[in-house]
Tab-separated table of C-alpha atoms in Angstrom:
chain	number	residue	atom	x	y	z
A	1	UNK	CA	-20.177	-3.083	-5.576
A	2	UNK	CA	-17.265	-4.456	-3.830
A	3	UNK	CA	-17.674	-3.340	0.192
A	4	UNK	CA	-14.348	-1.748	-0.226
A	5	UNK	CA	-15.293	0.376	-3.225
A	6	UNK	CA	-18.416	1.085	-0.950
A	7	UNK	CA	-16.531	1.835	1.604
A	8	UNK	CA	-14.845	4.777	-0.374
A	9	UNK	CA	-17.780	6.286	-1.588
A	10	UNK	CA	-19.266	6.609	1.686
A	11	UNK	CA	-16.033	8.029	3.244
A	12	UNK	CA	-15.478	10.782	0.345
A	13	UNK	CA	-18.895	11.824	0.234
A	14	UNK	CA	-19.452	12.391	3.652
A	15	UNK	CA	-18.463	15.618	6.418
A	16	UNK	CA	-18.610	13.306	9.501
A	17	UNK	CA	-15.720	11.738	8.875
A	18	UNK	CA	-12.470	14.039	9.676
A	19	UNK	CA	-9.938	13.715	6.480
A	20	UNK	CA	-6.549	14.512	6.595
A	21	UNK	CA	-4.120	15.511	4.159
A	22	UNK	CA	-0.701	15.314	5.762
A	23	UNK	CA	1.192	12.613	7.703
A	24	UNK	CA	0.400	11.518	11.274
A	25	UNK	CA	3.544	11.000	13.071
A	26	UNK	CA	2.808	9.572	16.911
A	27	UNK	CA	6.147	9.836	19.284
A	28	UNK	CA	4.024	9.734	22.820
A	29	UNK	CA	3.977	6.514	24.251
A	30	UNK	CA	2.949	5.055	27.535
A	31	UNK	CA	4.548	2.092	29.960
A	32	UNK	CA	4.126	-1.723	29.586
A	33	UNK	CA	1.453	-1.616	32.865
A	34	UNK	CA	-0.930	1.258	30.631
A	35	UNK	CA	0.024	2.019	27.007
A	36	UNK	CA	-0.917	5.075	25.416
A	37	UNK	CA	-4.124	4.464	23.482
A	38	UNK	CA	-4.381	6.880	20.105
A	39	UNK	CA	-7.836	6.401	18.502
A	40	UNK	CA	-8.722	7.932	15.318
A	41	UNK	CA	-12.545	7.570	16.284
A	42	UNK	CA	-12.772	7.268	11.811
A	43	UNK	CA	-10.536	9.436	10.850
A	44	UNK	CA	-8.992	9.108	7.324
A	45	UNK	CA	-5.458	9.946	6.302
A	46	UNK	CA	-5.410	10.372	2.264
A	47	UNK	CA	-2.133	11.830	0.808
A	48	UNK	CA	-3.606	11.302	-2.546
A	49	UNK	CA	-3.265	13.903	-5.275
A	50	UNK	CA	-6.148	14.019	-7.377
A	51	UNK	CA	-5.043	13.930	-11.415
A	52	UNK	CA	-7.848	13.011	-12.388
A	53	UNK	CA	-8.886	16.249	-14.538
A	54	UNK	CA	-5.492	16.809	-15.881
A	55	UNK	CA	-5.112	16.783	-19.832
A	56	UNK	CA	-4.143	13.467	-20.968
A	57	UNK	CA	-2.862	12.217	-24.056
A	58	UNK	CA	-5.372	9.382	-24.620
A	59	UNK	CA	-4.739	6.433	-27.439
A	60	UNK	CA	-7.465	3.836	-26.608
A	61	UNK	CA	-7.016	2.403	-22.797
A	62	UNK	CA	-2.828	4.046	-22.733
A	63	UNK	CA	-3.187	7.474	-21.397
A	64	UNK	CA	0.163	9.519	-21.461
A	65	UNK	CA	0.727	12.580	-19.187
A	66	UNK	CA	1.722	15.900	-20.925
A	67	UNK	CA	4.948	16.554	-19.415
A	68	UNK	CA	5.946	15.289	-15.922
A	69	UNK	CA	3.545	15.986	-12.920
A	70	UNK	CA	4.974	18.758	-10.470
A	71	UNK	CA	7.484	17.188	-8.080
A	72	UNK	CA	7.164	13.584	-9.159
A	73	UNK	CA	9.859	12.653	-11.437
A	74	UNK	CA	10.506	9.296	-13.341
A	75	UNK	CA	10.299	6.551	-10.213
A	76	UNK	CA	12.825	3.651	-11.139
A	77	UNK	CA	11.672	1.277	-8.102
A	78	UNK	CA	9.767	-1.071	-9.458
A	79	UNK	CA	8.574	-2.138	-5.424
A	80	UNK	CA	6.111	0.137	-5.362
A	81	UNK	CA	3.528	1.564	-7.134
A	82	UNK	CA	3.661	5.730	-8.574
A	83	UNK	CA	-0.266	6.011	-10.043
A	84	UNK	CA	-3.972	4.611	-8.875
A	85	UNK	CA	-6.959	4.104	-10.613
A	86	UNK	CA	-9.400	4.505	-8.027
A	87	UNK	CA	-8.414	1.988	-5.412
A	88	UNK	CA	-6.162	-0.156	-7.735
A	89	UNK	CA	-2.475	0.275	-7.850
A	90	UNK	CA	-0.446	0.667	-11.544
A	91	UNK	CA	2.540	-1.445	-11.235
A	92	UNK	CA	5.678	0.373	-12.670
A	93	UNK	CA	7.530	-1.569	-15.090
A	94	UNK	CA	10.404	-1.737	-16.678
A	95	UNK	CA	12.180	-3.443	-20.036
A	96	UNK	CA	14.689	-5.510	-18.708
A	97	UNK	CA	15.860	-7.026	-21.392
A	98	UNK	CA	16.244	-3.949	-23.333
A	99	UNK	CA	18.460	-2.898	-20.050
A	100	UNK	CA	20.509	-5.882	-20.399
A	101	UNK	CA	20.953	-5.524	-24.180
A	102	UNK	CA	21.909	-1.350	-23.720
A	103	UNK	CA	25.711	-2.582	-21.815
A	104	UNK	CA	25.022	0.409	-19.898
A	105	UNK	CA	25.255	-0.351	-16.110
A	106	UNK	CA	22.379	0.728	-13.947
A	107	UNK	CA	20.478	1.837	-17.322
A	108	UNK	CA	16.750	2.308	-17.295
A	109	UNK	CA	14.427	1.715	-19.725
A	110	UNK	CA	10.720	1.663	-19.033
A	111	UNK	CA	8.691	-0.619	-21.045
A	112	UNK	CA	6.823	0.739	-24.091
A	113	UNK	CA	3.659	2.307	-23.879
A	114	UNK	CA	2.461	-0.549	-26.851
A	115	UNK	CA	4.098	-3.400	-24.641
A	116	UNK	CA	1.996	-2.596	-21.480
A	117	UNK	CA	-0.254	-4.874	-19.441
A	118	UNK	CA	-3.112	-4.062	-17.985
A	119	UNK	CA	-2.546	-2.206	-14.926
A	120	UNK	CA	1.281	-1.017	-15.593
A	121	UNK	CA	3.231	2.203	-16.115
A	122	UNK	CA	6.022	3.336	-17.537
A	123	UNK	CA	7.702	6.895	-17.913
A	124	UNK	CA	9.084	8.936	-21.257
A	125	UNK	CA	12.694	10.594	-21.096
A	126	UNK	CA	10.936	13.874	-20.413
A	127	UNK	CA	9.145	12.506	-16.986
A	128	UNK	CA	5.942	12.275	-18.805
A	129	UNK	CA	3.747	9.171	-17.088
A	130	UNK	CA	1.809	6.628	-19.154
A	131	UNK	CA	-0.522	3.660	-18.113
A	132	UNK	CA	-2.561	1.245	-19.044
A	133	UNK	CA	-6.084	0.838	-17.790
A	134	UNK	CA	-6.316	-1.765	-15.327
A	135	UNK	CA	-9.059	-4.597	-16.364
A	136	UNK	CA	-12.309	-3.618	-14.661
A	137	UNK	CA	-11.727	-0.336	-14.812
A	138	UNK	CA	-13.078	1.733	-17.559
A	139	UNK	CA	-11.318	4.787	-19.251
A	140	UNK	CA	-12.866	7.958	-17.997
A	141	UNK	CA	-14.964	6.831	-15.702
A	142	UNK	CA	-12.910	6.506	-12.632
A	143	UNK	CA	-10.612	8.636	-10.969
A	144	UNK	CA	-6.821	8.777	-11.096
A	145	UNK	CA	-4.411	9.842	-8.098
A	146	UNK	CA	-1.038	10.134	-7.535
A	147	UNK	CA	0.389	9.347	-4.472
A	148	UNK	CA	2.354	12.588	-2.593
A	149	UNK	CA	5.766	13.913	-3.904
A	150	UNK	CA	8.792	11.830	-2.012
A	151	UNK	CA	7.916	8.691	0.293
A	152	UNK	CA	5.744	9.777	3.149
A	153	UNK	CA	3.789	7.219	4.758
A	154	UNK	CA	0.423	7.630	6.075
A	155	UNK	CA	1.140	7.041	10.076
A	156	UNK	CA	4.416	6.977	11.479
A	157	UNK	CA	4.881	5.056	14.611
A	158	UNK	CA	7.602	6.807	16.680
A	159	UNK	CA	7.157	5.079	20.566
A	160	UNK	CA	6.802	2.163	22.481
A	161	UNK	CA	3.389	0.977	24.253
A	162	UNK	CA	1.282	2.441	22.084
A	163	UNK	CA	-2.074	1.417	20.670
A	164	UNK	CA	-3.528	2.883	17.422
A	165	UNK	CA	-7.035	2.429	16.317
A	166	UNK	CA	-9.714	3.643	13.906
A	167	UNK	CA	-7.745	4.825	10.994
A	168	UNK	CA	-7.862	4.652	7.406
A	169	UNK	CA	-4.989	5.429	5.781
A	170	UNK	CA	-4.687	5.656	1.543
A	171	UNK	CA	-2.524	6.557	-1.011
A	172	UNK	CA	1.172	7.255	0.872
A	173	UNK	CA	3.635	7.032	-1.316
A	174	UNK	CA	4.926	4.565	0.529
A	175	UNK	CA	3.547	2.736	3.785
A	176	UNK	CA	0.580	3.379	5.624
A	177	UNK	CA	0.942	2.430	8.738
A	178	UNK	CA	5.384	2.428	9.486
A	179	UNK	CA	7.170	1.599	12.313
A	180	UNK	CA	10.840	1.787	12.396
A	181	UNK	CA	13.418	0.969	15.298
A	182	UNK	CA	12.805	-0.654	18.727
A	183	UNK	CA	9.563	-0.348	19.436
A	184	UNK	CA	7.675	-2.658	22.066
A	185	UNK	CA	4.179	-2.591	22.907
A	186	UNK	CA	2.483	-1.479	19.599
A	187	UNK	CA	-0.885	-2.069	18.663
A	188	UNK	CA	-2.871	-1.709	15.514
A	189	UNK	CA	-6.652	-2.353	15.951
A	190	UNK	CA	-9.917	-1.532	13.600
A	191	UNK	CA	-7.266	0.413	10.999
A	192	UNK	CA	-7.376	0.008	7.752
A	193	UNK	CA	-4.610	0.361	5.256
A	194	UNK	CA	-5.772	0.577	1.218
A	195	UNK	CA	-4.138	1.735	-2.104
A	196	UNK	CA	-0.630	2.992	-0.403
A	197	UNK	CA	2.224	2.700	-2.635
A	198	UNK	CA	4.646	0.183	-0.666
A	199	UNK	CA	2.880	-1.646	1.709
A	200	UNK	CA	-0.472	-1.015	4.277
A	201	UNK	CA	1.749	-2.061	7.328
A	202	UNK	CA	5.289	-2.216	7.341
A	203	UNK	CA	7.234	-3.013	10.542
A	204	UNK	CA	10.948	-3.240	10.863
A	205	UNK	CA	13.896	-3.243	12.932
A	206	UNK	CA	13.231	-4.835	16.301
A	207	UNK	CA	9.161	-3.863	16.214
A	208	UNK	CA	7.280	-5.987	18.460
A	209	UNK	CA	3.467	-5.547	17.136
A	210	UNK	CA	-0.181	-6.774	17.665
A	211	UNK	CA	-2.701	-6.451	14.701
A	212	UNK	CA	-6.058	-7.147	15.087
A	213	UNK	CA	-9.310	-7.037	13.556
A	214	UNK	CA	-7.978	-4.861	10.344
A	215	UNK	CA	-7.939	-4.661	6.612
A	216	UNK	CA	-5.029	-4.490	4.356
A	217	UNK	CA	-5.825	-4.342	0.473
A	218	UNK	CA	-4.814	-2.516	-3.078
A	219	UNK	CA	-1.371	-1.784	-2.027
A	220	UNK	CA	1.535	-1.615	-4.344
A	221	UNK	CA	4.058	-3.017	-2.548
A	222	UNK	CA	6.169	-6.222	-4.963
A	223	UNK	CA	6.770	-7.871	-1.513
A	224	UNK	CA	3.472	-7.557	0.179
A	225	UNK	CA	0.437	-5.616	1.806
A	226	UNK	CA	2.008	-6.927	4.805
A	227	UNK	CA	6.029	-6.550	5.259
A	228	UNK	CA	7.509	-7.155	8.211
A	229	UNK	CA	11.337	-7.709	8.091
A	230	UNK	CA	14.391	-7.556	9.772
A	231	UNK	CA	14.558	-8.815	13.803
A	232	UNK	CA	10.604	-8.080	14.192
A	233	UNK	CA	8.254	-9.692	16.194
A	234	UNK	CA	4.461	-9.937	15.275
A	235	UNK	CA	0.969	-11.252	15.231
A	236	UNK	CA	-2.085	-10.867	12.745
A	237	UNK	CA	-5.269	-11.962	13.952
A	238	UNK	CA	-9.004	-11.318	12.915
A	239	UNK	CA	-7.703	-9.627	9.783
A	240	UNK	CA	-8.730	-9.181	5.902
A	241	UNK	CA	-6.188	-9.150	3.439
A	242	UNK	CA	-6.518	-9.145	-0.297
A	243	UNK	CA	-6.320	-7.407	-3.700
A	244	UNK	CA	-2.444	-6.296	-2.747
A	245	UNK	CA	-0.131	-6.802	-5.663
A	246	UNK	CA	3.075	-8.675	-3.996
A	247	UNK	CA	2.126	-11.633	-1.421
A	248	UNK	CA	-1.005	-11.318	1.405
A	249	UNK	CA	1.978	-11.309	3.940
A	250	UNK	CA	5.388	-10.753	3.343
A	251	UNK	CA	7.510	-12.043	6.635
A	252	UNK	CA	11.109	-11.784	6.913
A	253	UNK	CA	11.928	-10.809	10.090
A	254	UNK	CA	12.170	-13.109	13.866
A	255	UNK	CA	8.736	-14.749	14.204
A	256	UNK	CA	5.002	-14.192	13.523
A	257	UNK	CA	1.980	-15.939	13.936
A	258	UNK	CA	-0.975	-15.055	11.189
A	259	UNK	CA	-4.502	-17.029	13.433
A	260	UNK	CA	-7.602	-16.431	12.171
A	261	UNK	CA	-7.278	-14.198	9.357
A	262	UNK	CA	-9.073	-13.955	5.706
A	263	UNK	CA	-7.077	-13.953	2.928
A	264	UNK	CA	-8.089	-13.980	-0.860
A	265	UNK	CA	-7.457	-12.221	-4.349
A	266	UNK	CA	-3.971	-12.430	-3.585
A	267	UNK	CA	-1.159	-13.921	-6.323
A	268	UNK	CA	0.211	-15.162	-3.247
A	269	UNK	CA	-0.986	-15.673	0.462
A	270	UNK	CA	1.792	-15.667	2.337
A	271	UNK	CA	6.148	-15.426	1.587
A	272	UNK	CA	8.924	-16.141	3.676
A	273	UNK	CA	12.355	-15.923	3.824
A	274	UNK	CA	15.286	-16.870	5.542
A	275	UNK	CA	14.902	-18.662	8.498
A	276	UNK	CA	11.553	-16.558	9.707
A	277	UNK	CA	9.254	-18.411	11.949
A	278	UNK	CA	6.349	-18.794	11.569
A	279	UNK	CA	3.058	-19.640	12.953
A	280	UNK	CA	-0.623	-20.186	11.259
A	281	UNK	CA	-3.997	-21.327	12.359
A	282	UNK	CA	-7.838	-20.988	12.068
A	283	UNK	CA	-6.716	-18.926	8.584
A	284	UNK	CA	-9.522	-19.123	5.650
A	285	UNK	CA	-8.095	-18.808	2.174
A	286	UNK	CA	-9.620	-17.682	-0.484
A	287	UNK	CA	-8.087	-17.946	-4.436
A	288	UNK	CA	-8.748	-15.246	-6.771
């Protein structure tokens, strides 16, 4: 068993461990000389909705919802992922070419339930969901969630000077650790950030941000379990990254440095754009 699927099994079967259903939004920040510290001490944020014993419509390893699931209509954005299978996020996909061929501007067309891969999902005209078993996973004997209604991310980082540590955070429906606007100061240490539906850490703006000694994997995100765009500034360092569906890291904001990280199961390690800087070193790469 993979240590992350371990991992989960220990933290869902046990009452230590606090688990908590809704958002974490932090706002209370400290000063340059002594940042605010927030520590989780284990806690687990999971926003995931459990479909697991709902009524599918099962043809082989395609498994089609009865009618749309309460609050979560057809999702055109194809960044992110709508549906896991245990830890592993379901791509949505769409027909392009049948989009193309329609003439119809800004028409959607998910691809046919027959056409899917392995690990993708489309949507009927009436909202109804349908997906393809991911490869290693076998139908009916793993569970299914849906990530929450709208795009609520796990933690919200609302301050400056701030450092957050010992949290897990799964299955936002979009990021789970965000931090928007100018924040200075921030820290991420011992968090982990699995199976969200954008990516585990997004930063953005004018974010300067420390990470250290964390795990990002089995997020949905096209870009990246890491994305960190616009004028941001930040470091990676002593972390684990793998299994996410876009690239490792995704960097397209100011500078970064990525030192001493593991990175494998990834497509892709590590994207830029633009005119990002970046720096590397000590990194250990690992191909799938």
């Amino acid at each position: 068993m993979h240590r992350l699927a371990l991992f989960l099994l220990l933290a869902f079967t046990t009452h230590a461990q606090e688990i908590r259903r809704t958002p974490l939004t932090l706002k209370d920040g400290g000063t340059p000389e002594k940042p605010a510290v927030f520590d989780g001490k284990g806690m687990i944020i999971d926003l995931g909705i459990d479909v697991t014993s709902h009524d599918w419509e099962k043809q082989g390893d395609v498994w089609t919802s009865r009618g749309p699931f309460d609050k979560h209509p057809a999702v055109d954005d194809v960044q992110r992922a709508a549906l896991f299978i245990e830890e592993v996020p379901m791509s949505i996909t769409r027909d392009r070419a049948a989009e193309q061929k329609s003439g119809e501007k800004g028409k959607v067309i998910f691809m046919a339930p027959e056409a899917l891969q392995p690990g993708q999902i489309g949507f009927k005209s009436d909202g109804s969901l349908y997906f393809r078993w991911p490869a290693g996973k076998t139908p009916g004997s793993a569970k299914i969630y849906l990530p929450p209604a709208g795009l609520a991310s796990c933690v919200n980082i609302a301050c400056s000077y701030l450092t957050v540590k010992n949290i897990t955070a799964l299955h936002a429906a979009n990021d789970g650790f965000n931090i928007h606007g100018n924040r200075l100061g921030i820290r991420l240490e011992n968090v982990k950030a699995f199976s969200n539906g954008d990516e585990g850490i997004s930063a953005h703006e004018t974010v300067q941000m420390d990470v250290v000694n964390s795990e990002i994997a089995w997020n949905g995100s096209s870009a990246g379990g890491v994305a960190d765009v616009n004028d941001c500034t930040t470091t990676y360092t002593h972390c684990e990254v793998h299994h996410n569906l876009g690239a490792g890291f995704f960097f397209e904001g100011k500078s970064h440095r990525v030192t001493h990280c593991l990175i494998h199961d990834q497509s892709k390690d590590i994207e830029v754009r633009d005119n990002t800087q970046l720096e590397q070193s000590d990194n250990e790469w690992r191909k799938q």
